[in-house]
Coordinates of C-alpha atoms and ligand atoms in Angstrom, one line a residue:
X1 CA -0.8 3.9 -24.4
X2 CA -4.0 3.4 -22.4
X3 CA -7.6 2.5 -22.8
X4 CA -9.8 5.6 -23.4
X5 CA -12.0 6.4 -20.4
X6 CA -15.6 7.1 -21.2
X7 CA -17.4 7.5 -17.8
X8 CA -16.6 9.4 -14.6
X9 CA -15.0 6.9 -12.1
X10 CA -13.5 8.3 -9.0
X11 CA -10.4 6.5 -7.5
X12 CA -12.5 5.5 -4.5
X13 CA -15.2 3.8 -6.7
X14 CA -12.4 2.2 -8.8
X15 CA -10.8 0.7 -5.7
X16 CA -14.2 -0.6 -4.4
X17 CA -14.9 -2.1 -7.8
X18 CA -11.7 -4.1 -7.5
X19 CA -12.0 -5.3 -3.9
X20 CA -12.2 -8.8 -5.3
X21 CA -8.6 -8.5 -6.6
X22 CA -7.7 -9.1 -2.9
X23 CA -9.5 -12.1 -1.6
X24 CA -7.9 -11.8 1.8
X25 CA -8.1 -8.1 2.2
X26 CA -11.2 -7.0 4.1
X27 CA -10.9 -3.3 3.1
X28 CA -7.7 -2.4 4.9
X29 CA -5.8 -1.7 1.7
X30 CA -8.6 0.4 0.4
X31 CA -8.6 2.4 3.6
X32 CA -4.8 2.8 3.4
X33 CA -5.3 4.3 -0.1
X34 CA -7.9 6.6 1.4
X35 CA -5.4 7.9 3.8
X36 CA -2.7 8.4 1.2
X37 CA -5.1 10.2 -1.1
X38 CA -6.3 12.5 1.7
X39 CA -2.6 13.5 2.4
X40 CA -2.0 13.9 -1.3
X41 CA -4.9 16.4 -1.6
X42 CA -3.5 18.5 1.3
X43 CA 0.0 18.5 -0.1
X44 CA -1.3 19.4 -3.6
X45 CA -3.1 22.4 -2.0
X46 CA 0.1 23.5 -0.3
X47 CA 2.4 22.9 -3.2
X48 CA 0.1 24.9 -5.4
X49 CA 0.3 27.9 -3.1
X50 CA 4.0 27.5 -2.5
X51 CA 4.8 30.6 -4.6
X52 CA 2.4 32.6 -2.3
X53 CA 4.0 31.5 0.9
X54 CA 6.2 34.6 1.0
X55 CA 3.0 36.6 1.2
X56 CA 1.8 34.5 4.1
X57 CA 5.2 34.5 5.7
X58 CA 8.2 32.7 4.3
X59 CA 9.5 29.3 5.5
X60 CA 10.6 29.3 9.1
X61 CA 8.3 32.2 9.9
X62 CA 4.8 32.0 11.5
X63 CA 1.9 32.3 9.1
X64 CA -1.5 34.1 9.5
X65 CA -2.9 31.0 11.3
X66 CA 0.0 31.3 13.8
X67 CA 1.6 28.1 12.5
X68 CA 5.3 27.8 11.8
X69 CA 5.8 27.6 8.0
X70 CA 7.9 24.5 7.2
X71 CA 9.9 23.5 4.2
X72 CA 7.4 21.8 1.9
X73 CA 9.1 18.4 1.9
X74 CA 9.0 18.3 5.7
X75 CA 5.5 19.6 5.6
X76 CA 4.5 16.9 3.2
X77 CA 6.2 14.2 5.3
X78 CA 4.1 15.4 8.3
X79 CA 0.9 15.3 6.4
X80 CA 1.4 11.7 5.1
X81 CA 2.5 10.4 8.5
X82 CA -0.5 12.2 10.2
X83 CA -3.0 10.7 7.7
X84 CA -1.4 7.2 8.0
X85 CA -1.3 7.4 11.8
X86 CA -5.0 8.5 11.9
X87 CA -6.2 5.9 9.5
X88 CA -5.0 2.9 11.6
X89 CA -4.1 0.6 8.7
X90 CA -0.3 1.3 8.7
X91 CA 2.1 -0.2 11.1
X92 CA 5.1 1.8 10.2
X93 CA 6.4 4.5 7.7
X94 CA 9.8 4.6 6.1
X95 CA 10.4 8.1 4.8
X96 CA 13.3 9.9 3.0
X97 CA 12.8 12.7 5.6
X98 CA 13.3 10.5 8.7
X99 CA 16.4 8.6 9.6
X100 CA 14.5 6.0 11.6
X101 CA 11.2 4.1 10.9
X102 CA 8.1 5.9 12.2
X103 CA 6.2 3.2 14.1
X104 CA 2.6 4.4 13.9
X105 CA 0.2 1.5 14.9
X106 CA 1.1 -2.0 16.2
X107 CA -2.3 -3.1 14.9
X108 CA -1.6 -1.9 11.3
X109 CA -1.3 -4.6 8.6
X110 CA 0.9 -2.6 6.2
X111 CA 4.2 -0.9 5.9
X112 CA 4.4 2.3 3.8
X113 CA 7.7 3.5 2.3
X114 CA 7.7 6.9 0.8
X115 CA 9.5 9.9 -0.6
X116 CA 7.0 12.5 0.5
X117 CA 8.1 15.2 -2.0
X118 CA 10.7 14.2 -4.5
X119 CA 12.4 16.9 -6.5
X120 CA 11.4 19.5 -3.9
X121 CA 14.3 21.7 -4.9
X122 CA 12.3 22.4 -8.1
X123 CA 9.3 24.0 -6.2
X124 CA 10.6 27.5 -6.3
X125 CA 11.1 27.4 -10.1
X126 CA 7.6 25.8 -10.6
X127 CA 8.8 22.6 -12.0
X128 CA 6.7 19.4 -11.5
X129 CA 7.5 17.4 -8.4
X130 CA 6.0 14.3 -6.9
X131 CA 5.3 11.9 -4.0
X132 CA 6.4 8.3 -4.4
X133 CA 4.9 5.5 -2.2
X134 CA 5.3 1.8 -1.8
X135 CA 3.2 -0.6 0.2
X136 CA 4.2 -4.0 1.8
X137 CA 2.3 -6.4 4.1
X138 CA 4.1 -6.6 7.4
X139 CA 6.0 -9.9 8.2
X140 CA 5.9 -9.5 12.0
X141 CA 2.6 -10.4 13.8
X142 CA -0.1 -7.8 14.2
X143 CA -0.2 -6.3 17.7
X144 CA 3.6 -5.7 18.1
X145 CA 5.7 -2.8 16.9
X146 CA 6.8 -3.1 13.2
X147 CA 10.4 -4.4 12.9
X148 CA 13.3 -3.6 10.7
X149 CA 12.7 -6.9 8.9
X150 CA 9.2 -5.6 8.0
X151 CA 10.9 -2.7 6.3
X152 CA 13.8 -4.4 4.5
X153 CA 11.7 -6.5 2.1
X154 CA 12.7 -6.8 -1.6
X155 CA 10.6 -4.8 -4.1
X156 CA 9.1 -8.1 -5.4
X157 CA 7.1 -8.2 -2.1
X158 CA 5.3 -5.0 -2.7
X159 CA 1.5 -5.2 -2.7
X160 CA 1.0 -1.8 -4.2
X161 CA 3.0 1.2 -5.4
X162 CA 2.4 4.6 -7.0
X163 CA 3.1 8.3 -7.2
X164 CA 1.3 11.6 -7.2
X165 CA 2.6 14.0 -9.8
X166 CA 2.0 17.7 -8.9
X167 CA 2.3 19.1 -12.4
X168 CA 0.2 21.0 -14.9
X169 CA -2.5 18.8 -13.5
X170 CA -2.2 16.6 -10.4
X171 CA -2.3 12.9 -11.1
X172 CA -2.3 9.7 -9.0
X173 CA -0.8 6.7 -10.8
X174 CA -0.7 3.4 -9.0
X175 CA -0.6 -0.4 -9.3
X176 CA -1.7 -3.2 -7.0
X177 CA -0.1 -5.8 -9.3
X178 CA -3.1 -5.8 -11.7
X179 CA -2.0 -3.2 -14.2
X180 CA -1.4 0.6 -14.0
X181 CA -4.1 3.2 -13.8
X182 CA -4.0 7.0 -13.7
X183 CA -6.4 9.4 -12.0
X184 CA -6.4 13.1 -12.6
X185 CA -7.6 15.5 -9.8
X186 CA -10.7 17.3 -10.8
X187 CA -10.6 20.4 -8.5
X188 CA -14.2 21.3 -9.3
X189 CA -15.4 18.2 -7.4
X190 CA -12.2 17.5 -5.4
X191 CA -11.9 14.0 -6.6
X192 CA -9.2 11.9 -8.4
X193 CA -11.0 10.6 -11.5
X194 CA -9.9 7.8 -13.8
X195 CA -8.2 9.4 -16.8
X196 CA -5.9 6.7 -18.2
X197 CA -6.9 3.0 -17.8
X198 CA -4.5 0.1 -18.1
X199 CA -1.4 2.1 -19.1
X200 CA 1.2 0.2 -21.0
X201 CA 4.6 1.7 -21.8
X202 CA 6.0 1.4 -25.4
X203 CA 8.6 -1.4 -25.8
X204 CA 10.8 1.1 -27.5
X205 CA 11.0 4.9 -27.2
X206 CA 13.2 7.8 -28.5
X207 CA 13.8 9.7 -25.2
X208 CA 16.8 9.2 -22.9
X209 CA 16.9 11.0 -19.5
X210 CA 20.2 11.3 -17.7
X211 CA 22.2 14.2 -16.1
X212 CA 25.0 14.4 -18.7
X213 CA 26.7 17.0 -16.5
X214 CA 28.1 13.9 -14.7
X215 CA 29.4 12.4 -18.0
X216 CA 33.0 12.3 -16.9
X217 CA 32.1 10.4 -13.8
X218 CA 29.9 7.8 -15.5
X219 CA 30.9 4.1 -15.9
X220 CA 32.2 3.3 -19.4
X221 CA 29.0 1.3 -20.2
X222 CA 26.9 4.4 -19.6
X223 CA 29.2 6.6 -21.7
X224 CA 28.9 4.0 -24.5
X225 CA 25.1 3.9 -24.2
X226 CA 24.9 7.7 -24.3
X227 CA 26.9 7.7 -27.5
X228 CA 24.6 5.0 -28.9
X229 CA 21.6 7.2 -28.2
X230 CA 23.4 10.1 -30.0
X231 CA 24.5 8.1 -33.1
X232 CA 22.7 9.0 -36.4
X233 CA 20.8 5.8 -37.4
X234 CA 17.6 7.0 -39.2
X235 CA 16.0 3.6 -39.4
X236 CA 16.2 3.3 -35.6
X237 CA 15.0 6.8 -35.0
X238 CA 18.4 7.7 -33.6
X239 CA 19.7 10.1 -32.3
X240 CA 17.1 10.0 -29.5
X241 CA 15.9 13.2 -27.8
X242 CA 17.6 14.1 -24.5
X243 CA 15.0 15.1 -21.9
X244 CA 16.0 15.6 -18.3
X245 CA 13.7 17.6 -15.9
X246 CA 15.7 16.9 -12.8
X247 CA 12.5 15.5 -11.1
X248 CA 12.4 11.7 -11.1
X249 CA 8.6 11.5 -11.0
X250 CA 8.2 13.9 -13.9
X251 CA 10.9 12.2 -16.1
X252 CA 9.5 8.8 -15.2
X253 CA 5.9 9.8 -16.0
X254 CA 6.8 11.2 -19.4
X255 CA 8.7 8.1 -20.3
X256 CA 5.9 5.8 -19.0
X257 CA 3.4 7.5 -21.3
X258 CA 5.6 8.1 -24.4
X259 CA 8.4 5.5 -24.1
X260 CA 12.0 6.2 -23.0
X261 CA 14.7 5.4 -20.5
X262 CA 15.7 7.2 -17.3
X263 CA 19.2 6.5 -15.9
X264 CA 20.7 7.5 -12.7
X265 CA 23.9 5.3 -12.6
X266 CA 26.6 4.8 -10.1
X267 CA 29.5 7.2 -10.7
X268 CA 33.1 7.4 -9.7
X269 CA 31.9 9.9 -7.0
X270 CA 28.7 8.0 -5.9
X271 CA 29.4 4.3 -6.3
X272 CA 25.7 3.4 -5.5
X273 CA 24.1 6.2 -7.5
X274 CA 21.8 8.7 -6.0
X275 CA 18.2 7.4 -5.9
X276 CA 17.0 5.4 -2.9
X277 CA 16.2 1.7 -3.4
X278 CA 13.2 1.2 -1.0
X279 CA 11.1 4.3 -1.6
X280 CA 12.2 5.6 -5.1
X281 CA 13.5 2.7 -7.2
X282 CA 11.3 -0.2 -6.0
X283 CA 7.9 1.6 -6.4
X284 CA 8.8 2.9 -9.9
X285 CA 10.2 -0.6 -10.8
X286 CA 6.8 -2.2 -9.8
X287 CA 4.9 0.3 -11.9
X288 CA 7.1 0.1 -15.0
X289 CA 7.1 -3.8 -14.9
X290 CA 3.3 -3.7 -14.6
X291 CA 3.2 -1.4 -17.6
X292 CA 5.4 -3.8 -19.6
X293 CA 8.7 -2.0 -19.1
X294 CA 11.9 -2.9 -17.2
X295 CA 14.0 -1.7 -14.2
X296 CA 17.5 -2.8 -13.3
X297 CA 20.6 -1.5 -11.6
X298 CA 22.4 -2.0 -15.0
X299 CA 22.9 -5.7 -14.2
X300 CA 20.2 -7.0 -11.8
X301 CA 16.4 -6.6 -11.7
X302 CA 15.7 -3.8 -9.2
X303 CA 12.9 -5.7 -7.4
X304 CA 15.2 -8.7 -6.8
X305 CA 17.6 -6.6 -4.7
X306 CA 17.4 -7.5 -1.0
X307 CA 17.7 -4.2 1.0
X308 CA 20.2 -4.2 3.9
X309 CA 19.7 -0.5 5.0
X310 CA 16.6 1.7 5.0
X311 CA 18.1 4.5 2.9
X312 CA 20.4 2.6 0.7
X313 CA 20.9 3.9 -2.8
X314 CA 20.9 2.0 -6.1
X315 CA 21.9 2.8 -9.7
X316 CA 18.7 2.7 -11.8
X317 CA 18.0 2.1 -15.5
X318 CA 14.2 2.2 -15.9
X319 CA 11.7 2.6 -18.8
X320 CA 11.0 0.9 -22.2
X321 CA 12.0 -2.7 -22.1
X322 CA 14.2 -2.7 -25.2
X323 CA 16.0 0.5 -24.2
X324 CA 16.8 -0.8 -20.7
X325 CA 18.1 -4.1 -22.3
X326 CA 20.3 -2.2 -24.8
X327 CA 21.8 -0.1 -21.9
X328 CA 22.4 -3.4 -20.0
X329 CA 24.2 -4.8 -23.0
X330 CA 26.6 -1.8 -23.0
X331 CA 27.1 -2.1 -19.2
X332 CA 28.0 -5.8 -19.6
X333 CA 30.8 -5.0 -22.0
X334 CA 33.0 -3.6 -19.3
X335 CA 34.3 -5.7 -16.5
X336 CA 36.1 -2.8 -14.9
X337 CA 33.4 -0.1 -15.1
X338 CA 35.7 2.9 -15.0
X339 CA 38.5 3.3 -17.6
X340 CA 40.8 5.0 -15.1
X341 CA 40.5 2.1 -12.7
X342 CA 41.8 -0.6 -15.1
Ligands
LIG401 P1 20.7 15.5 -10.2 C1 15.7 15.0 -7.0 O1 16.6 15.5 -6.1 C2 16.2 13.6 -7.4 O2 16.1 12.8 -6.3 C3 15.3 13.1 -8.6 O3 14.0 13.5 -8.5 C4 16.0 13.6 -9.8 O4 15.8 12.8 -11.0 C5 17.5 13.6 -9.4 O5 17.5 13.7 -8.0 C6 18.2 14.7 -9.9 O6 19.6 14.6 -9.5 O7 22.0 15.0 -9.5 O8 20.7 15.2 -11.7 O9 20.4 16.9 -9.9

């Protein structure tokens, strides 16, 4: 649910109106958002013409401008790092596309962790994809290169987080710890405009999102929860609807707005699940908690997990509070998570 928006407010105006939320920030965070938004608009333009790339020369070839055409997720990564480097407010970038940290400016105050184009395998079938970002204050002193310690902070230390959804419309959804707001790109003026203010996610929903193709590899608690979702209990609006787009940002956004739960659990094949803690689970966990929902790894609050590696994975159960709590109840019933490992 969200408050109806009655007047045109661009995201830049919205950020300026809320400068006072950050008594110590002297505009750096606003400028960091400016840089992220610039890159998002460039990526949006290129994602929207992805289908036409073959006319301009397919990936790996040279296009009419004489530039080599890159895979869109690598292209997106380059655009965000370029914009953050040029803007000067970012000390380092952690990206799903880069094994190591990109140290961009020793004078930068912030660390940005991102998945520049999540779900990019869906581009060639025109399914919604997204950029996910997370922002931390650096721990190390300004003036030196950012350190690994700066980049391995728990999600609870985030100062901001958000995503851009390249879908039927392009939306920017973010939080700075003062609620969740959504901005829709108005192409006629080239601005992200406030479209959904103070979003709260329903405590209870009737949608569950999980790749049931992995059912046989799921922990017993997840198998039990899936059966719970499928049981016929009219007064509890069960069975729930199964909706799985295969694009985390799109599944998350639908559940945020309508209520629901997204689960990517650990499996007998992938003991830590698939999604990355720092730049996928943590930013979405910050957003969902700010909207009144919950995010855990089935047992622990996602944002309490102290990362030990940049690209570490985590199981994730995220969405409507009561649905996540019910799934955790089922997970807690099994000491040995996999029947065949008793
Ligand atoms: P699977 C996309 O690759 C992604 O990281 C998420 O966006 C998505 O929810 C998940 O993986 C899909 O994974 O294994 O179900 O295809």
